[in-house]
Amino acid sequence: MNVHAGQARSQRMSMGAAMLRVLLTLLLFFVVFIPFLIAPLLALGAGYLVYFVWRSRGSRTRSVTPGSPTATSASGFGAGTS
């Protein structure tokens, strides 16, 4: 019976397998991590859009056309020249 106490055979990966592993790691990084960075920006953008639309609907005033008889100006440019 022989006992071999030498170093174990080193496990080497081929160049193609190493590149595939790197590409797979980068792909998983982009698929998992990047949406966590983009999702808050999208949520803030959607919230601002809702706020902008809601504010423009609520604060919109009905303006009187300049030629109508109810639009008499009591002050401002030309108010005292009658």
mmCIF file of C-alpha atoms in Angstrom:
data_model
loop_
_atom_site.group_PDB
_atom_site.id
_atom_site.type_symbol
_atom_site.label_atom_id
_atom_site.label_comp_id
_atom_site.label_asym_id
_atom_site.label_seq_id
_atom_site.Cartn_x
_atom_site.Cartn_y
_atom_site.Cartn_z
ATOM 1 C CA MET A 1 0.000 0.000 0.000
ATOM 2 C CA ASN A 2 1.411 3.344 -1.076
ATOM 3 C CA VAL A 3 0.561 6.726 0.451
ATOM 4 C CA HIS A 4 1.112 9.752 -1.737
ATOM 5 C CA ALA A 5 1.568 12.944 0.265
ATOM 6 C CA GLY A 6 2.323 15.205 -2.671
ATOM 7 C CA GLN A 7 0.286 18.143 -3.856
ATOM 8 C CA ALA A 8 -3.098 17.460 -5.340
ATOM 9 C CA ARG A 9 -3.552 17.974 -9.039
ATOM 10 C CA SER A 10 -4.476 21.608 -9.678
ATOM 11 C CA GLN A 11 -7.885 22.182 -11.159
ATOM 12 C CA ARG A 12 -7.497 24.511 -14.108
ATOM 13 C CA MET A 13 -10.333 26.060 -16.021
ATOM 14 C CA SER A 14 -10.176 26.500 -19.751
ATOM 15 C CA MET A 15 -10.097 30.004 -21.188
ATOM 16 C CA GLY A 16 -13.567 29.624 -22.709
ATOM 17 C CA ALA A 17 -15.067 28.447 -19.424
ATOM 18 C CA ALA A 18 -13.435 31.337 -17.551
ATOM 19 C CA MET A 19 -14.785 33.889 -20.030
ATOM 20 C CA LEU A 20 -18.228 32.307 -19.859
ATOM 21 C CA ARG A 21 -18.115 32.542 -16.082
ATOM 22 C CA VAL A 22 -17.158 36.240 -16.211
ATOM 23 C CA LEU A 23 -19.896 37.026 -18.736
ATOM 24 C CA LEU A 24 -22.477 35.140 -16.687
ATOM 25 C CA THR A 25 -21.441 37.048 -13.565
ATOM 26 C CA LEU A 26 -21.761 40.392 -15.353
ATOM 27 C CA LEU A 27 -25.122 39.401 -16.802
ATOM 28 C CA LEU A 28 -26.443 38.458 -13.373
ATOM 29 C CA PHE A 29 -25.107 41.736 -11.992
ATOM 30 C CA PHE A 30 -26.994 43.747 -14.596
ATOM 31 C CA VAL A 31 -30.172 41.704 -14.249
ATOM 32 C CA VAL A 32 -30.302 41.852 -10.440
ATOM 33 C CA PHE A 33 -28.462 44.945 -9.217
ATOM 34 C CA ILE A 34 -29.134 47.597 -11.851
ATOM 35 C CA PRO A 35 -32.970 47.515 -11.465
ATOM 36 C CA PHE A 36 -32.478 48.356 -7.783
ATOM 37 C CA LEU A 37 -30.751 51.530 -8.922
ATOM 38 C CA ILE A 38 -33.189 52.407 -11.706
ATOM 39 C CA ALA A 39 -36.487 51.561 -9.967
ATOM 40 C CA PRO A 40 -36.338 54.446 -7.449
ATOM 41 C CA LEU A 41 -35.637 56.905 -10.249
ATOM 42 C CA LEU A 42 -38.599 55.598 -12.220
ATOM 43 C CA ALA A 43 -40.820 55.797 -9.136
ATOM 44 C CA LEU A 44 -39.745 59.381 -8.465
ATOM 45 C CA GLY A 45 -40.349 60.317 -12.094
ATOM 46 C CA ALA A 46 -43.818 58.771 -12.081
ATOM 47 C CA GLY A 47 -44.634 60.504 -8.795
ATOM 48 C CA TYR A 48 -43.510 63.864 -10.162
ATOM 49 C CA LEU A 49 -45.571 63.333 -13.307
ATOM 50 C CA VAL A 50 -48.688 62.567 -11.237
ATOM 51 C CA TYR A 51 -47.990 65.617 -9.059
ATOM 52 C CA PHE A 52 -47.491 67.854 -12.102
ATOM 53 C CA VAL A 53 -50.723 66.697 -13.790
ATOM 54 C CA TRP A 54 -52.708 66.918 -10.551
ATOM 55 C CA ARG A 55 -51.373 70.411 -9.784
ATOM 56 C CA SER A 56 -52.039 71.734 -13.264
ATOM 57 C CA ARG A 57 -55.640 70.507 -13.167
ATOM 58 C CA GLY A 58 -56.377 71.944 -9.728
ATOM 59 C CA SER A 59 -54.751 75.342 -10.105
ATOM 60 C CA ARG A 60 -55.989 76.074 -13.603
ATOM 61 C CA THR A 61 -58.050 79.263 -13.577
ATOM 62 C CA ARG A 62 -60.565 80.279 -16.172
ATOM 63 C CA SER A 63 -59.218 83.415 -17.779
ATOM 64 C CA VAL A 64 -61.505 85.997 -19.293
ATOM 65 C CA THR A 65 -60.864 86.838 -22.925
ATOM 66 C CA PRO A 66 -59.362 90.313 -23.425
ATOM 67 C CA GLY A 67 -62.198 91.627 -25.603
ATOM 68 C CA SER A 68 -65.106 90.713 -23.348
ATOM 69 C CA PRO A 69 -67.094 93.478 -21.596
ATOM 70 C CA THR A 70 -66.615 91.944 -18.136
ATOM 71 C CA ALA A 71 -62.856 92.361 -18.338
ATOM 72 C CA THR A 72 -62.588 96.018 -17.289
ATOM 73 C CA SER A 73 -59.294 96.959 -15.754
ATOM 74 C CA ALA A 74 -59.361 99.334 -12.786
ATOM 75 C CA SER A 75 -55.621 99.608 -12.388
ATOM 76 C CA GLY A 76 -52.500 99.183 -14.392
ATOM 77 C CA PHE A 77 -51.247 100.810 -17.564
ATOM 78 C CA GLY A 78 -53.798 103.195 -19.054
ATOM 79 C CA ALA A 79 -56.291 103.017 -16.177
ATOM 80 C CA GLY A 80 -56.614 106.764 -15.699
ATOM 81 C CA THR A 81 -56.781 107.897 -19.331
ATOM 82 C CA SER A 82 -60.496 108.046 -19.976
#
